[in-house]
C-alpha cells in the first residue's frame, strides 16, 4: 500500500510521451533557464506574434534590490503585441478555428454548450467593439463581477483586445468589497450578469452590483455603463423551471444595458490595439496585511509567455487533450489557468458553473467522464470536502481519461493527497501540487508530471526561470536542509510589476524585508532530497478554503460594531477549509455578549467582506493578552483557539491572568 512517506514515480504511461520525461531533462532545462534566460524565453516567444519585433538587447532587465534604487522588472521591453490576438487570431490562422475552446457545463446538468476558437474570436471582437463604442480606451479599467459563463471569458479578452485593463472581483465578495475595489481602480464600466445558480442557491449578482454602484456614487464616483448578461433566463433552475429573460432585474436608464441588446449587433471586425510588452493587461486584488486590498498589476508579454509555458509543462497539455480547472475566474487561478494559459496553447477546456455537490456529490467525476478530461485542476479544500463522502461515488465512475491531477491554493495534507492519488488518479496519474500566488502570475514551485518523483504534500522544485531561496530571520540563506522564509532571488516573466497606483507599497510589502529578494510571505522547508515543502503563511494572513484574507481586514469589520471594543482574529486548523477564523472580541462596558451579538457579528463580516469570510468561532474575551507596550500576542491566541495549554513564555505579558481566563471562557462549539 502506498503511504505518505513514500516517493511516487510518474507512471511510465505519463512519462513516456511527456514534454519533460525525466528528472535529468528537467534539471537541464532548468539550468538553461537560469543561465541564459534570453535564449530560453526567446525561443518560446517565437511562437507568438509580435507587431514590433523583440529586441534581444532589451529582452530582460530588472532591479530586485531596494538598496540600488526602485524595484522594476521588464521583459521584452520595446516589443508590441496583443494577447487576445495571440490567443485567438493566431490559433484560427493556424487552422484551429473549428477546435473547441470551451465546453461550458452549467450548474444544472441539462445546461451545456460549446464555443470554438473561431466563434470565440468573433464574440470577443463584437464585445471589444462595444467597449470602444462606450468610450473605453487603452489603459482604462473595466470592473467585472461575473459567474463562470462564456461571456466572462469574452469580457476579459474583449478588454485585452483594445488594451483596456480588466479588474475582476470574485462574485462571492460583498457589495462593500466590490465598491471598494471599483473606487480604487476608478472603473467607469462594469460587466456583470443578472444572476447565477450555484447548487440550489440563487445569487442575484446585478443587485449586488447596484448596491456597489450606489456606494461608489455616494463617494462621488459614477459608473457610466453597466453591461448585464441575461443569464438566468437561459438556464434550468434547480426546480427545473426555465426563467424568462429580462426577469425582475432592475435596469437604470442610461447606465445599464443588456448584453444581448448591444453585443450581437456589433461588428465581428475589430483591429487589435497593439500594446507595449510592459503595458498592463489586468489587475486583480489580493488581501493585504494592513486590511486594504492590493491591486496586483500584471503586464502583457511576460505574463503571456509565463502563462503559456507553465500551462504546457505543468499539465503536459497535448493537442487533443481536454483540460478542466475548477477555479473561479475571479481568482488568479481562473485568470491564468482557465483563460490565458489554456488559450495560449490552443487547448480545449471545460468551464464549469456549479459546485462539486450539485445535483449530487459525484458531479465532478461525472463531468470528468462526460468530457473525457485528461487534466483536472482543483483545490485541497474541494478534495477534503469530497473525501467525506463514500468512496463508491468516485470508484464507480470511469475516470480512465485522467493523466494529470493538479492542486492549488493551500498546502495539501498527505491524507488528501493520497485520496486524490488513489481514488481519483487510480495510482496512475501524476499529481502536481502547484505553489504560487496572485503576485507570481503562474506556478513557481511545482512537480512536472512526467519528470518529478512525487512526495505527498511537497510543491517540490522551481519552475523554469524561478530561483527560490530560504532565508533565516536575519536574511542569511539556508543552504541544504532547513526551514525559513520562502523568497525568490530574481524575476521570472509572469511576476507582478507593481500595485495599482501604489508602487511604494509594492516595494515595502515584497522587497524591503530582505533586500535583493521577492518575499512571498510563506515559510518553506527543504528536505534532504532538495524538495521544497511550503508550510504556510508567516504573516498575518489567513487561508480559508484557499481564500486568502488578512486578520486586520476581519478585525476592522468586527470593531465597526458599536458593541465591540476590541477584536483579534487568528487562524484555527479546520478539517475541510484548511483554516477557519477564530475571533476574540472584547465588548464595550455596557454590553452583554449574547446570541444576538454573535449573529450580528457574523452577518457584518458576510456583508462587509463576503460569505466565505464568516467566522467559525467568536469568543467573548474579557481582555486580550498584550505585551506591556500594548501589542496583542497572537501566538497565545492561536494556542487558545486549539485549546493547547502549552503556551510557552508569557513573561512579556502585561497581565498573565488573561491567558487562564481565555482558556476558561472558550465557547463550547470551539
Ligand atoms: O500561502 C500560499 C497559498 O496561497 C497563497 C497565495 O494565495 P493567492 O494569491 O490567493 O493565490 C492562490 C492561487 C495561486 C500563498 O502565499 N498557496 C497557494 N498554493 C499553495 C499554497 N500553499 C501551499 N501549497 C500550495 N500549492
PDB file of N, CA and C in Angstrom, residues 327-393:
ATOM      1  N   UNK A 327     -11.286  26.275 -10.775  1.00  0.00           N
ATOM      2  CA  UNK A 327     -11.195  27.563 -10.067  1.00  0.00           C
ATOM      3  C   UNK A 327     -12.141  28.595 -10.659  1.00  0.00           C
ATOM      4  N   UNK A 328     -12.600  29.492  -9.812  1.00  0.00           N
ATOM      5  CA  UNK A 328     -13.443  30.571 -10.306  1.00  0.00           C
ATOM      6  C   UNK A 328     -12.574  31.582 -11.049  1.00  0.00           C
ATOM      7  N   UNK A 329     -13.168  32.123 -12.088  1.00  0.00           N
ATOM      8  CA  UNK A 329     -12.465  33.081 -12.935  1.00  0.00           C
ATOM      9  C   UNK A 329     -12.072  34.352 -12.171  1.00  0.00           C
ATOM     10  N   UNK A 330     -12.740  34.586 -11.050  1.00  0.00           N
ATOM     11  CA  UNK A 330     -12.456  35.770 -10.243  1.00  0.00           C
ATOM     12  C   UNK A 330     -11.178  35.694  -9.435  1.00  0.00           C
ATOM     13  N   UNK A 331     -10.509  34.561  -9.443  1.00  0.00           N
ATOM     14  CA  UNK A 331      -9.227  34.435  -8.745  1.00  0.00           C
ATOM     15  C   UNK A 331      -8.111  34.323  -9.776  1.00  0.00           C
ATOM     16  N   UNK A 332      -6.894  34.444  -9.320  1.00  0.00           N
ATOM     17  CA  UNK A 332      -5.770  34.388 -10.268  1.00  0.00           C
ATOM     18  C   UNK A 332      -5.733  33.024 -10.979  1.00  0.00           C
ATOM     19  N   UNK A 333      -6.109  31.951 -10.291  1.00  0.00           N
ATOM     20  CA  UNK A 333      -6.080  30.638 -10.945  1.00  0.00           C
ATOM     21  C   UNK A 333      -7.022  30.637 -12.146  1.00  0.00           C
ATOM     22  N   UNK A 334      -8.157  31.304 -12.002  1.00  0.00           N
ATOM     23  CA  UNK A 334      -9.090  31.415 -13.115  1.00  0.00           C
ATOM     24  C   UNK A 334      -8.507  32.236 -14.256  1.00  0.00           C
ATOM     25  N   UNK A 335      -7.790  33.290 -13.936  1.00  0.00           N
ATOM     26  CA  UNK A 335      -7.182  34.118 -14.986  1.00  0.00           C
ATOM     27  C   UNK A 335      -6.143  33.315 -15.776  1.00  0.00           C
ATOM     28  N   UNK A 336      -5.177  32.751 -15.036  1.00  0.00           N
ATOM     29  CA  UNK A 336      -4.033  32.148 -15.724  1.00  0.00           C
ATOM     30  C   UNK A 336      -4.348  30.757 -16.258  1.00  0.00           C
ATOM     31  N   UNK A 337      -5.147  29.987 -15.490  1.00  0.00           N
ATOM     32  CA  UNK A 337      -5.325  28.585 -15.895  1.00  0.00           C
ATOM     33  C   UNK A 337      -6.757  28.203 -16.281  1.00  0.00           C
ATOM     34  N   UNK A 338      -7.654  29.211 -16.384  1.00  0.00           N
ATOM     35  CA  UNK A 338      -8.925  28.956 -17.082  1.00  0.00           C
ATOM     36  C   UNK A 338      -8.878  29.685 -18.422  1.00  0.00           C
ATOM     37  N   UNK A 339      -8.284  30.881 -18.421  1.00  0.00           N
ATOM     38  CA  UNK A 339      -8.345  31.701 -19.632  1.00  0.00           C
ATOM     39  C   UNK A 339      -7.010  31.749 -20.385  1.00  0.00           C
ATOM     40  N   UNK A 340      -6.022  32.448 -19.832  1.00  0.00           N
ATOM     41  CA  UNK A 340      -4.854  32.792 -20.640  1.00  0.00           C
ATOM     42  C   UNK A 340      -3.960  31.602 -20.995  1.00  0.00           C
ATOM     43  N   UNK A 341      -3.600  30.782 -20.011  1.00  0.00           N
ATOM     44  CA  UNK A 341      -2.689  29.657 -20.285  1.00  0.00           C
ATOM     45  C   UNK A 341      -3.270  28.666 -21.289  1.00  0.00           C
ATOM     46  N   UNK A 342      -4.490  28.179 -21.052  1.00  0.00           N
ATOM     47  CA  UNK A 342      -5.067  27.211 -21.993  1.00  0.00           C
ATOM     48  C   UNK A 342      -5.218  27.777 -23.406  1.00  0.00           C
ATOM     49  N   UNK A 343      -5.741  28.991 -23.535  1.00  0.00           N
ATOM     50  CA  UNK A 343      -5.959  29.532 -24.880  1.00  0.00           C
ATOM     51  C   UNK A 343      -4.637  29.793 -25.596  1.00  0.00           C
ATOM     52  N   UNK A 344      -3.608  30.176 -24.846  1.00  0.00           N
ATOM     53  CA  UNK A 344      -2.302  30.403 -25.476  1.00  0.00           C
ATOM     54  C   UNK A 344      -1.757  29.108 -26.073  1.00  0.00           C
ATOM     55  N   UNK A 345      -2.215  27.968 -25.541  1.00  0.00           N
ATOM     56  CA  UNK A 345      -1.784  26.660 -26.045  1.00  0.00           C
ATOM     57  C   UNK A 345      -2.818  26.026 -26.969  1.00  0.00           C
ATOM     58  N   UNK A 346      -3.800  26.804 -27.373  1.00  0.00           N
ATOM     59  CA  UNK A 346      -4.867  26.302 -28.240  1.00  0.00           C
ATOM     60  C   UNK A 346      -5.540  25.062 -27.621  1.00  0.00           C
ATOM     61  N   UNK A 347      -5.773  25.141 -26.331  1.00  0.00           N
ATOM     62  CA  UNK A 347      -6.334  23.995 -25.607  1.00  0.00           C
ATOM     63  C   UNK A 347      -7.850  23.976 -25.668  1.00  0.00           C
ATOM     64  N   UNK A 348      -8.402  22.812 -25.380  1.00  0.00           N
ATOM     65  CA  UNK A 348      -9.839  22.653 -25.181  1.00  0.00           C
ATOM     66  C   UNK A 348     -10.069  22.477 -23.682  1.00  0.00           C
ATOM     67  N   UNK A 349     -10.912  23.345 -23.119  1.00  0.00           N
ATOM     68  CA  UNK A 349     -11.137  23.310 -21.670  1.00  0.00           C
ATOM     69  C   UNK A 349     -12.613  23.148 -21.346  1.00  0.00           C
ATOM     70  N   UNK A 350     -12.844  22.724 -20.116  1.00  0.00           N
ATOM     71  CA  UNK A 350     -14.197  22.723 -19.564  1.00  0.00           C
ATOM     72  C   UNK A 350     -14.328  23.962 -18.686  1.00  0.00           C
ATOM     73  N   UNK A 351     -15.443  24.665 -18.822  1.00  0.00           N
ATOM     74  CA  UNK A 351     -15.736  25.804 -17.954  1.00  0.00           C
ATOM     75  C   UNK A 351     -16.995  25.422 -17.186  1.00  0.00           C
ATOM     76  N   UNK A 352     -16.869  25.247 -15.888  1.00  0.00           N
ATOM     77  CA  UNK A 352     -17.992  24.729 -15.103  1.00  0.00           C
ATOM     78  C   UNK A 352     -18.550  25.790 -14.160  1.00  0.00           C
ATOM     79  N   UNK A 353     -19.859  25.916 -14.212  1.00  0.00           N
ATOM     80  CA  UNK A 353     -20.528  26.985 -13.476  1.00  0.00           C
ATOM     81  C   UNK A 353     -20.856  26.627 -12.029  1.00  0.00           C
ATOM     82  N   UNK A 354     -21.028  25.335 -11.752  1.00  0.00           N
ATOM     83  CA  UNK A 354     -21.658  24.961 -10.484  1.00  0.00           C
ATOM     84  C   UNK A 354     -20.691  24.585  -9.377  1.00  0.00           C
ATOM     85  N   UNK A 355     -21.201  23.787  -8.459  1.00  0.00           N
ATOM     86  CA  UNK A 355     -20.422  23.372  -7.294  1.00  0.00           C
ATOM     87  C   UNK A 355     -20.136  21.866  -7.390  1.00  0.00           C
ATOM     88  N   UNK A 356     -19.229  21.362  -6.554  1.00  0.00           N
ATOM     89  CA  UNK A 356     -18.933  19.919  -6.603  1.00  0.00           C
ATOM     90  C   UNK A 356     -20.090  19.064  -6.086  1.00  0.00           C
ATOM     91  N   UNK A 357     -21.099  19.710  -5.473  1.00  0.00           N
ATOM     92  CA  UNK A 357     -22.097  18.947  -4.716  1.00  0.00           C
ATOM     93  C   UNK A 357     -23.487  18.945  -5.355  1.00  0.00           C
ATOM     94  N   UNK A 358     -23.595  19.450  -6.575  1.00  0.00           N
ATOM     95  CA  UNK A 358     -24.918  19.589  -7.165  1.00  0.00           C
ATOM     96  C   UNK A 358     -24.995  18.944  -8.535  1.00  0.00           C
ATOM     97  N   UNK A 359     -26.008  18.186  -8.901  1.00  0.00           N
ATOM     98  CA  UNK A 359     -27.110  17.820  -8.010  1.00  0.00           C
ATOM     99  C   UNK A 359     -26.700  16.801  -6.958  1.00  0.00           C
ATOM    100  N   UNK A 360     -25.552  16.119  -7.185  1.00  0.00           N
ATOM    101  CA  UNK A 360     -25.096  15.164  -6.175  1.00  0.00           C
ATOM    102  C   UNK A 360     -23.598  15.322  -5.954  1.00  0.00           C
ATOM    103  N   UNK A 361     -23.095  14.590  -4.974  1.00  0.00           N
ATOM    104  CA  UNK A 361     -21.696  14.775  -4.601  1.00  0.00           C
ATOM    105  C   UNK A 361     -20.711  14.104  -5.561  1.00  0.00           C
ATOM    106  N   UNK A 362     -21.228  13.573  -6.661  1.00  0.00           N
ATOM    107  CA  UNK A 362     -20.336  12.977  -7.661  1.00  0.00           C
ATOM    108  C   UNK A 362     -20.255  13.831  -8.931  1.00  0.00           C
ATOM    109  N   UNK A 363     -20.692  15.083  -8.841  1.00  0.00           N
ATOM    110  CA  UNK A 363     -20.774  15.891 -10.064  1.00  0.00           C
ATOM    111  C   UNK A 363     -19.407  16.053 -10.748  1.00  0.00           C
ATOM    112  N   UNK A 364     -18.363  16.322  -9.959  1.00  0.00           N
ATOM    113  CA  UNK A 364     -17.027  16.499 -10.560  1.00  0.00           C
ATOM    114  C   UNK A 364     -16.668  15.277 -11.406  1.00  0.00           C
ATOM    115  N   UNK A 365     -16.906  14.107 -10.832  1.00  0.00           N
ATOM    116  CA  UNK A 365     -16.465  12.876 -11.511  1.00  0.00           C
ATOM    117  C   UNK A 365     -17.286  12.632 -12.775  1.00  0.00           C
ATOM    118  N   UNK A 366     -18.575  12.988 -12.693  1.00  0.00           N
ATOM    119  CA  UNK A 366     -19.426  12.809 -13.875  1.00  0.00           C
ATOM    120  C   UNK A 366     -19.015  13.767 -14.993  1.00  0.00           C
ATOM    121  N   UNK A 367     -18.583  14.958 -14.606  1.00  0.00           N
ATOM    122  CA  UNK A 367     -18.130  15.918 -15.633  1.00  0.00           C
ATOM    123  C   UNK A 367     -16.812  15.442 -16.260  1.00  0.00           C
ATOM    124  N   UNK A 368     -15.924  14.901 -15.434  1.00  0.00           N
ATOM    125  CA  UNK A 368     -14.669  14.355 -15.970  1.00  0.00           C
ATOM    126  C   UNK A 368     -14.984  13.278 -17.005  1.00  0.00           C
ATOM    127  N   UNK A 369     -15.936  12.407 -16.647  1.00  0.00           N
ATOM    128  CA  UNK A 369     -16.297  11.312 -17.552  1.00  0.00           C
ATOM    129  C   UNK A 369     -16.962  11.843 -18.822  1.00  0.00           C
ATOM    130  N   UNK A 370     -17.878  12.782 -18.650  1.00  0.00           N
ATOM    131  CA  UNK A 370     -18.635  13.307 -19.792  1.00  0.00           C
ATOM    132  C   UNK A 370     -17.709  13.894 -20.862  1.00  0.00           C
ATOM    133  N   UNK A 371     -16.706  14.659 -20.438  1.00  0.00           N
ATOM    134  CA  UNK A 371     -15.835  15.326 -21.422  1.00  0.00           C
ATOM    135  C   UNK A 371     -14.499  14.599 -21.608  1.00  0.00           C
ATOM    136  N   UNK A 372     -14.352  13.442 -20.971  1.00  0.00           N
ATOM    137  CA  UNK A 372     -13.098  12.684 -21.023  1.00  0.00           C
ATOM    138  C   UNK A 372     -11.905  13.594 -20.701  1.00  0.00           C
ATOM    139  N   UNK A 373     -11.988  14.188 -19.523  1.00  0.00           N
ATOM    140  CA  UNK A 373     -10.978  15.156 -19.100  1.00  0.00           C
ATOM    141  C   UNK A 373      -9.640  14.456 -18.863  1.00  0.00           C
ATOM    142  N   UNK A 374      -8.564  15.058 -19.375  1.00  0.00           N
ATOM    143  CA  UNK A 374      -7.231  14.487 -19.200  1.00  0.00           C
ATOM    144  C   UNK A 374      -6.452  15.146 -18.062  1.00  0.00           C
ATOM    145  N   UNK A 375      -6.692  16.460 -17.883  1.00  0.00           N
ATOM    146  CA  UNK A 375      -6.005  17.170 -16.793  1.00  0.00           C
ATOM    147  C   UNK A 375      -7.071  17.820 -15.939  1.00  0.00           C
ATOM    148  N   UNK A 376      -7.015  17.578 -14.652  1.00  0.00           N
ATOM    149  CA  UNK A 376      -8.023  18.096 -13.730  1.00  0.00           C
ATOM    150  C   UNK A 376      -7.302  18.880 -12.640  1.00  0.00           C
ATOM    151  N   UNK A 377      -7.754  20.107 -12.423  1.00  0.00           N
ATOM    152  CA  UNK A 377      -7.015  21.010 -11.526  1.00  0.00           C
ATOM    153  C   UNK A 377      -7.989  21.582 -10.501  1.00  0.00           C
ATOM    154  N   UNK A 378      -7.785  21.290  -9.226  1.00  0.00           N
ATOM    155  CA  UNK A 378      -8.713  21.790  -8.204  1.00  0.00           C
ATOM    156  C   UNK A 378      -7.954  22.138  -6.920  1.00  0.00           C
ATOM    157  N   UNK A 379      -8.704  22.414  -5.853  1.00  0.00           N
ATOM    158  CA  UNK A 379      -8.098  22.894  -4.611  1.00  0.00           C
ATOM    159  C   UNK A 379      -8.212  21.852  -3.506  1.00  0.00           C
ATOM    160  N   UNK A 380      -7.258  21.819  -2.586  1.00  0.00           N
ATOM    161  CA  UNK A 380      -7.321  20.857  -1.475  1.00  0.00           C
ATOM    162  C   UNK A 380      -8.627  20.923  -0.698  1.00  0.00           C
ATOM    163  N   UNK A 381      -9.184  22.116  -0.559  1.00  0.00           N
ATOM    164  CA  UNK A 381     -10.428  22.221   0.217  1.00  0.00           C
ATOM    165  C   UNK A 381     -11.556  21.439  -0.465  1.00  0.00           C
ATOM    166  N   UNK A 382     -11.585  21.451  -1.796  1.00  0.00           N
ATOM    167  CA  UNK A 382     -12.599  20.675  -2.520  1.00  0.00           C
ATOM    168  C   UNK A 382     -12.333  19.182  -2.337  1.00  0.00           C
ATOM    169  N   UNK A 383     -11.063  18.806  -2.404  1.00  0.00           N
ATOM    170  CA  UNK A 383     -10.723  17.384  -2.233  1.00  0.00           C
ATOM    171  C   UNK A 383     -11.139  16.909  -0.836  1.00  0.00           C
ATOM    172  N   UNK A 384     -10.827  17.716   0.171  1.00  0.00           N
ATOM    173  CA  UNK A 384     -11.180  17.311   1.541  1.00  0.00           C
ATOM    174  C   UNK A 384     -12.689  17.233   1.723  1.00  0.00           C
ATOM    175  N   UNK A 385     -13.426  18.155   1.080  1.00  0.00           N
ATOM    176  CA  UNK A 385     -14.885  18.111   1.196  1.00  0.00           C
ATOM    177  C   UNK A 385     -15.421  16.842   0.537  1.00  0.00           C
ATOM    178  N   UNK A 386     -14.831  16.447  -0.598  1.00  0.00           N
ATOM    179  CA  UNK A 386     -15.340  15.282  -1.333  1.00  0.00           C
ATOM    180  C   UNK A 386     -14.922  13.963  -0.699  1.00  0.00           C
ATOM    181  N   UNK A 387     -13.807  13.989   0.005  1.00  0.00           N
ATOM    182  CA  UNK A 387     -13.323  12.780   0.696  1.00  0.00           C
ATOM    183  C   UNK A 387     -14.298  12.272   1.745  1.00  0.00           C
ATOM    184  N   UNK A 388     -15.141  13.191   2.233  1.00  0.00           N
ATOM    185  CA  UNK A 388     -16.048  12.817   3.326  1.00  0.00           C
ATOM    186  C   UNK A 388     -17.147  11.868   2.844  1.00  0.00           C
ATOM    187  N   UNK A 389     -17.426  11.893   1.549  1.00  0.00           N
ATOM    188  CA  UNK A 389     -18.499  11.044   1.030  1.00  0.00           C
ATOM    189  C   UNK A 389     -17.966   9.656   0.713  1.00  0.00           C
ATOM    190  N   UNK A 390     -18.892   8.733   0.476  1.00  0.00           N
ATOM    191  CA  UNK A 390     -18.448   7.352   0.279  1.00  0.00           C
ATOM    192  C   UNK A 390     -17.583   7.231  -0.980  1.00  0.00           C
ATOM    193  N   UNK A 391     -16.548   6.398  -0.884  1.00  0.00           N
ATOM    194  CA  UNK A 391     -15.598   6.207  -1.977  1.00  0.00           C
ATOM    195  C   UNK A 391     -16.275   5.754  -3.267  1.00  0.00           C
ATOM    196  N   UNK A 392     -17.372   5.062  -3.095  1.00  0.00           N
ATOM    197  CA  UNK A 392     -18.023   4.495  -4.263  1.00  0.00           C
ATOM    198  C   UNK A 392     -18.453   5.564  -5.281  1.00  0.00           C
ATOM    199  N   UNK A 393     -18.726   6.773  -4.777  1.00  0.00           N
ATOM    200  CA  UNK A 393     -19.115   7.861  -5.683  1.00  0.00           C
ATOM    201  C   UNK A 393     -18.028   8.118  -6.726  1.00  0.00           C
TER     202      UNK A 393
END
